[in-house]
Short mmCIF file of C-alpha atoms in Angstrom, two decimals:
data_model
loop_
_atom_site.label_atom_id
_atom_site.label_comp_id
_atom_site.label_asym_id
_atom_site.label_seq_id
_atom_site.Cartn_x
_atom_site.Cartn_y
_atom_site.Cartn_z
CA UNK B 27 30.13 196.47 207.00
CA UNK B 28 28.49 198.72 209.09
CA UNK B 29 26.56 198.40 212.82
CA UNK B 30 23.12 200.44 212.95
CA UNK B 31 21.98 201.81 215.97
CA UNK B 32 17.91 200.74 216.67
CA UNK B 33 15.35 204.01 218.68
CA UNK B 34 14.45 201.19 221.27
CA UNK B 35 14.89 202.83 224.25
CA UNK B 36 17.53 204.13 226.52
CA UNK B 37 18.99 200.83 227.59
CA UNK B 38 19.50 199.15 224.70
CA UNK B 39 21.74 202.64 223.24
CA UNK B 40 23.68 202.00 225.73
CA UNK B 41 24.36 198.21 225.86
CA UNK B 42 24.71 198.35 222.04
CA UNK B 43 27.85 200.95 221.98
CA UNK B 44 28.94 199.61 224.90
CA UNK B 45 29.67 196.05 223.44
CA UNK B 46 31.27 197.38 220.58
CA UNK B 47 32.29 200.23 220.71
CA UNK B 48 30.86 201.70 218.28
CA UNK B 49 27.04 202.32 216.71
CA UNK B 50 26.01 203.98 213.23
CA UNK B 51 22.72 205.60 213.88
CA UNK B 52 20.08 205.60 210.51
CA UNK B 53 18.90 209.58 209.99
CA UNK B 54 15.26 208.99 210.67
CA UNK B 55 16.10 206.82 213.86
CA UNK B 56 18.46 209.63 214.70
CA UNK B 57 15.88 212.19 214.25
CA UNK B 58 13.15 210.17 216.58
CA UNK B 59 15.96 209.88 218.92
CA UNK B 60 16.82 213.64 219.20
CA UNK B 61 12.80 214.82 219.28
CA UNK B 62 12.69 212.55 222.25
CA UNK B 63 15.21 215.08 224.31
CA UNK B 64 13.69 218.32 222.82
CA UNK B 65 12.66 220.24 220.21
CA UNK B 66 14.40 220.26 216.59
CA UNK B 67 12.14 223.01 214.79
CA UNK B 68 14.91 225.26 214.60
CA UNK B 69 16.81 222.86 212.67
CA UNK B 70 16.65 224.53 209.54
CA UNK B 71 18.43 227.70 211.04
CA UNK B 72 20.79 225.40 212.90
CA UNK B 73 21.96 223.83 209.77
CA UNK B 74 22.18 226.90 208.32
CA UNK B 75 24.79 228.21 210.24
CA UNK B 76 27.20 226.26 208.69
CA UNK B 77 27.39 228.82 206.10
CA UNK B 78 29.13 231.23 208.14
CA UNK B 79 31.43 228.84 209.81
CA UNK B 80 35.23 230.78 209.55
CA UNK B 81 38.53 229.30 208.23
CA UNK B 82 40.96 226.76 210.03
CA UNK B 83 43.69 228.79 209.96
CA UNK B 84 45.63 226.26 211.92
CA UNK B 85 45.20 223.51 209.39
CA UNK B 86 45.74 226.52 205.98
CA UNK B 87 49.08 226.40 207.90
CA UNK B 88 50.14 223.54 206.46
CA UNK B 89 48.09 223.37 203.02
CA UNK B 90 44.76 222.06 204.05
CA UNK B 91 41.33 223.47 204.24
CA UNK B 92 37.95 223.34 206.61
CA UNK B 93 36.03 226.12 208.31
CA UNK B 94 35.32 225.66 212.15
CA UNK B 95 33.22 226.76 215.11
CA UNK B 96 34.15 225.99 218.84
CA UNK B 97 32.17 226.30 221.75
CA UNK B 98 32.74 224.37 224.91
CA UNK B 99 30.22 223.08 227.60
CA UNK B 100 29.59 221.10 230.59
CA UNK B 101 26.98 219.06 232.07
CA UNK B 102 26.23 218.31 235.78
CA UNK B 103 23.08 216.39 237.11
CA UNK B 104 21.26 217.26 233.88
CA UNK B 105 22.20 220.94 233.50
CA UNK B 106 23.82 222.22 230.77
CA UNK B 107 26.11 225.26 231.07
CA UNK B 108 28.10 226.69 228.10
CA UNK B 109 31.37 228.14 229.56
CA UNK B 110 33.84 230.62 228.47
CA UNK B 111 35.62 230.59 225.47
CA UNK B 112 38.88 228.25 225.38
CA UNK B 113 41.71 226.50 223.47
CA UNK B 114 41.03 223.52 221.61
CA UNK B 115 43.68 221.33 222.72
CA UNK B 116 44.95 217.54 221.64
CA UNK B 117 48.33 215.92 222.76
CA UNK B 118 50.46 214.34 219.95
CA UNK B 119 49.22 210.92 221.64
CA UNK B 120 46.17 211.52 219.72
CA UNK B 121 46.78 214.00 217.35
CA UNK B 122 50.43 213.78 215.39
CA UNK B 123 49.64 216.47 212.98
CA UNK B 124 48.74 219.50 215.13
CA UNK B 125 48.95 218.11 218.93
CA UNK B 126 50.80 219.94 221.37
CA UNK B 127 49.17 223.31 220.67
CA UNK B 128 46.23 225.58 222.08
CA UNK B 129 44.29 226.12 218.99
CA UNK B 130 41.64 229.15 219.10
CA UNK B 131 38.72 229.00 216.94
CA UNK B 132 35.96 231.42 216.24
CA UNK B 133 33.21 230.62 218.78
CA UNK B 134 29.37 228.55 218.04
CA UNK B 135 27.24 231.82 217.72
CA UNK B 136 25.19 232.47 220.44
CA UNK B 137 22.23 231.70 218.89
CA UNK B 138 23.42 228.18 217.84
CA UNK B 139 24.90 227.81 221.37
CA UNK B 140 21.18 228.48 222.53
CA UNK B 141 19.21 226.41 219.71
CA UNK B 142 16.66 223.72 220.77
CA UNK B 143 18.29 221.54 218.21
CA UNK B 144 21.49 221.67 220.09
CA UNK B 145 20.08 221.49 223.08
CA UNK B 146 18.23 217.90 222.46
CA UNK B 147 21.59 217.17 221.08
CA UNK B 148 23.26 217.76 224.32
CA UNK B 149 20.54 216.21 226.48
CA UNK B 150 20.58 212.91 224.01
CA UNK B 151 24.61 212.63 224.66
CA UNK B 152 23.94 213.38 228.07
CA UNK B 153 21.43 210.36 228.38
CA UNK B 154 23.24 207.84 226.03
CA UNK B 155 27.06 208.24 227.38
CA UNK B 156 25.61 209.19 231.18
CA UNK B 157 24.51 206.43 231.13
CA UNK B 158 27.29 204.47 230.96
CA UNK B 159 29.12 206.19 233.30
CA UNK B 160 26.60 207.28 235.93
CA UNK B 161 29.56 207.53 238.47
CA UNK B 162 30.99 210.90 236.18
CA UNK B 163 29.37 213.86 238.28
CA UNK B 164 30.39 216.67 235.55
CA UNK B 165 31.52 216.50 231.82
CA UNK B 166 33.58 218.75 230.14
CA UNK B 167 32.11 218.93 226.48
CA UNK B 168 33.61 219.96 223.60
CA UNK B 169 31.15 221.23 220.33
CA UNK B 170 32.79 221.34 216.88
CA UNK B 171 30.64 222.76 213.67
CA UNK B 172 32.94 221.50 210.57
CA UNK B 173 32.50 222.12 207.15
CA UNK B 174 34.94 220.30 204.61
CA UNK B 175 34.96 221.63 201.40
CA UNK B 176 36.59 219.54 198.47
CA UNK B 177 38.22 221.79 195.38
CA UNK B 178 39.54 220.61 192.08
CA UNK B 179 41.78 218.63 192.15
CA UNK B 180 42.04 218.52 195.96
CA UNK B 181 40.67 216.08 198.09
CA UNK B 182 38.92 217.38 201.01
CA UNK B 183 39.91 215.82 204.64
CA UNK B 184 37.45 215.04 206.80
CA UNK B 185 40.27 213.46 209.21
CA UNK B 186 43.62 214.79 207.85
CA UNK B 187 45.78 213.22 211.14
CA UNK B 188 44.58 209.85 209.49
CA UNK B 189 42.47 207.31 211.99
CA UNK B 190 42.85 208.17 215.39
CA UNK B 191 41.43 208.67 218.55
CA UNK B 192 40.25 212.21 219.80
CA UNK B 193 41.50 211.64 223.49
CA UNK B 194 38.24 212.01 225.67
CA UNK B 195 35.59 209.28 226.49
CA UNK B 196 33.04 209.47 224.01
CA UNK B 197 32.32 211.12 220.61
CA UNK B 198 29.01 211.72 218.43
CA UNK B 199 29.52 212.61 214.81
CA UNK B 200 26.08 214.23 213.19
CA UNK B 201 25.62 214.62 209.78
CA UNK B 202 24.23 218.28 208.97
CA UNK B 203 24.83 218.13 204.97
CA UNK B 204 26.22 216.53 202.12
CA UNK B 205 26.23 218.88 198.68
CA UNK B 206 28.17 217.64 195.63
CA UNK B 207 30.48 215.38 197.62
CA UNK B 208 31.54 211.71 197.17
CA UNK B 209 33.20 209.79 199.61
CA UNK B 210 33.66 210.37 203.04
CA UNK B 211 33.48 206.99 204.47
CA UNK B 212 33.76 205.98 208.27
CA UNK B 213 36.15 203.75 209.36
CA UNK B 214 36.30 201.93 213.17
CA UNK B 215 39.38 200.17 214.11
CA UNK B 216 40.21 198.29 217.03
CA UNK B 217 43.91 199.16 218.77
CA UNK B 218 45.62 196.83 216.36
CA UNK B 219 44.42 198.60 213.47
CA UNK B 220 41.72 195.66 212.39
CA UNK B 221 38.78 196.49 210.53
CA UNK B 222 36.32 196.72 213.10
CA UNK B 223 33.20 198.34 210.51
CA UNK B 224 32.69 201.10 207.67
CA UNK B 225 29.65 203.56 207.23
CA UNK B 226 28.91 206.59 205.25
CA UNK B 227 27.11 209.62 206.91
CA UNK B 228 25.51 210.33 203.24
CA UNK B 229 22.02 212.29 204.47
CA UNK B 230 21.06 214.65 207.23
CA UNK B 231 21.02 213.39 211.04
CA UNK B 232 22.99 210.37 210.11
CA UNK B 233 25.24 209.87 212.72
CA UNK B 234 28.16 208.28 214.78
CA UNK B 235 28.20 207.37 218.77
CA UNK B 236 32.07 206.16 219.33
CA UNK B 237 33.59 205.19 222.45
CA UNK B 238 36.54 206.89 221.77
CA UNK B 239 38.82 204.77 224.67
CA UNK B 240 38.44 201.59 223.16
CA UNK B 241 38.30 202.51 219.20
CA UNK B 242 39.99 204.67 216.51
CA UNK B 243 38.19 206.35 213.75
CA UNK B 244 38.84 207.76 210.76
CA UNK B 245 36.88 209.55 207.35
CA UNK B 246 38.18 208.74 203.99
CA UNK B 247 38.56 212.28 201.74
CA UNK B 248 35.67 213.45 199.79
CA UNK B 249 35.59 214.60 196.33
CA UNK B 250 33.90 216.87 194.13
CA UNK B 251 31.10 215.09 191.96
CA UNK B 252 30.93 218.03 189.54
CA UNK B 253 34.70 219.87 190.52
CA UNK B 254 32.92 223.13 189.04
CA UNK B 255 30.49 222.89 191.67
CA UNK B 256 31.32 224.25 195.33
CA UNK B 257 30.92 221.06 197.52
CA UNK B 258 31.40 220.74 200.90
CA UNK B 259 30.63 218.30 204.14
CA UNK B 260 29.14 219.66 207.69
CA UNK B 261 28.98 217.64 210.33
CA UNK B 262 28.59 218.26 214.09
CA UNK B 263 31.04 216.84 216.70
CA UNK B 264 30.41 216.55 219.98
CA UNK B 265 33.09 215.00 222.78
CA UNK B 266 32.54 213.78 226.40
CA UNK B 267 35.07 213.76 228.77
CA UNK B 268 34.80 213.42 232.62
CA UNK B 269 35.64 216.40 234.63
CA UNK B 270 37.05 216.10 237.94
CA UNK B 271 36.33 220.25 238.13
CA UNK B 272 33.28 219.89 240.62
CA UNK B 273 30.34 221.08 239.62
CA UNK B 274 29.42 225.12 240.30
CA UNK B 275 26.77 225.55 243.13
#
C-alpha cells in the first residue's frame, strides 16, 4: 500500500500531503521536482559525502550503530541561512530511547552545507511545506545525513525508537543509496497505530514528505543480502519546524 506523490505543480504537492498526511515521491518525479528549485549537478559529490559521515556515538552507547552529520538552518521569506552549530534535541514525548538529551554530532561539511543539490533541496521544502503554512514567517530546520549500515548477524535500524513522530511540523526523507541492503520498509500510522500505508525508498531520490503532527513513521531494519559484503543505507532528513525567533534584519 503505498501513496505516490505526482510533479504536477506546486498546488497539487501541497493538497496531496495535506489530505493525508503523508506522500511517497517516485525517484525520477523527485528528481524533476528538485531541478525545478536549482541545480543538482553536484549530486554525485553530494552523495558522496556519505562516505565520511562519523559514528553515532550516542546510539554505540547502547549497542547500536549509524554514522551521522548535523547541520541546522533556517528559512525566512525565501532565504536560507545555515546557523551555528547546535544540539540535536528530542523530548521523550517523541523519542523514548534517547529523548531528554542534547546530542552533538559532527557537523554537514561546509561544502555539503553549500551544495546546489542541497540547496534545491531546501528551496523544494521551503515551497512544498511553506506552502501550507504561509502564516510561519521563519523555520528552524534541522539537516540529518544518515548512513545505516547492517553487519552479520545484526540488523541495521533505520528507526531504532520504533514508529514515532520526530516532534516538529514536517519531515522529508531522501533516499541517497541503497548497497547490499534488504528491507527497510516505510511505515505511516495514524495516532491509533492503524496502518495508514507502506513504501520502500529502494533507489536514489526516492523520497518521503510526512506531516509529522498528524502521523507516525517508522523503517523496518535492513539486512545484509550478501553478510560478507559491507552494506549500508543513506538517506537525507530534513525537518521543519516554525520558529517564533524573528527573522535577522
Amino acid at each position: 500500500m503505498s501513496t505516490t506523490l505526482h510533479p504536477d505543480n506546486a498546488d497539487t504537492r501541497r493538497s496531496a500531503l495535506a489530505q493525508e498526511g503523508f506522500r511517497f515521491v517516485e525517484g525520477e518525479a523527485m528528481r524533476s521536482l528538485l531541478s525545478s528549485h536549482g541545480s543538482l549537478a553536484d549530486w554525485p559529490q553530494f552523495a558522496a559525502s556519505w562516505d565520511a559521515l562519523e559514528p553515532d556515538t550516542y546510539l554505540a552507547s547502547v549497542g547500536l550503530h549509524r554514522r551521522r552529520r548535523h547541520a541546522v538552518f533556517s528559512i525566512a521569506d525565501g532565504a536560507i541561512t545555515r546557523e551555528v552549530d547546535q544540539p540535536h534535541y528530542q523530548s521523550r514525548d517523541y523519542n523514548t530511547l534517547q529523548g531528554g538529551i542534547a546530542r552533538w554530532f559532527e557537523p554537514v561539511l561546509p561544502q555539503i552545507a553549500e551544495s546546489e543539490t542541497l540547496r534545491a533541496v531546501l528551496g523544494f521544502c521551503s515551497d512544498v511545506f511553506g506552502g501550507l503554512a504561509p502564516q510561519v514567517p521563519r523555520w528552524h530546520v534541522e539537516l540529518h545525513q544518515f548512513r545505516i549500515e547492517a553487519r552479520p548477524g545484526e540488523p541495521g535500524q533505520p528507526t531504532p525508537e520504533g514508529v514515532h513522530r520526530d516532534g516538529v511540523d514536517y519531515v522529508l526523507v531522501l533516499m541517497i543509496d541503497r548497497h547490499n541492503i534488504a528491507s527497510g520498509t516505510t511505515t505511516i500510522h495514524a495516532q491509533d497505530g492503524a496502518l495508514l500505508g507502506s513504501f520502500t525508498l529502494s533507489r536514489a531520490f526516492d523520497a518521503a514528505l510526512v506531516d509529522d503532527a498528524r502521523v507516525f513513521h517508522g523503517v523496518t531494519p535492513v539486512v545484509a543480502q550478501d553478510p560478507d559484503a559491507p552494506s549500508h543505507r543513506d538517506v537525507l532528513v530534513v525537518t521543519f519546524r516554525r520558529d517564533s525567533a524573528p527573522a535577522a534584519n
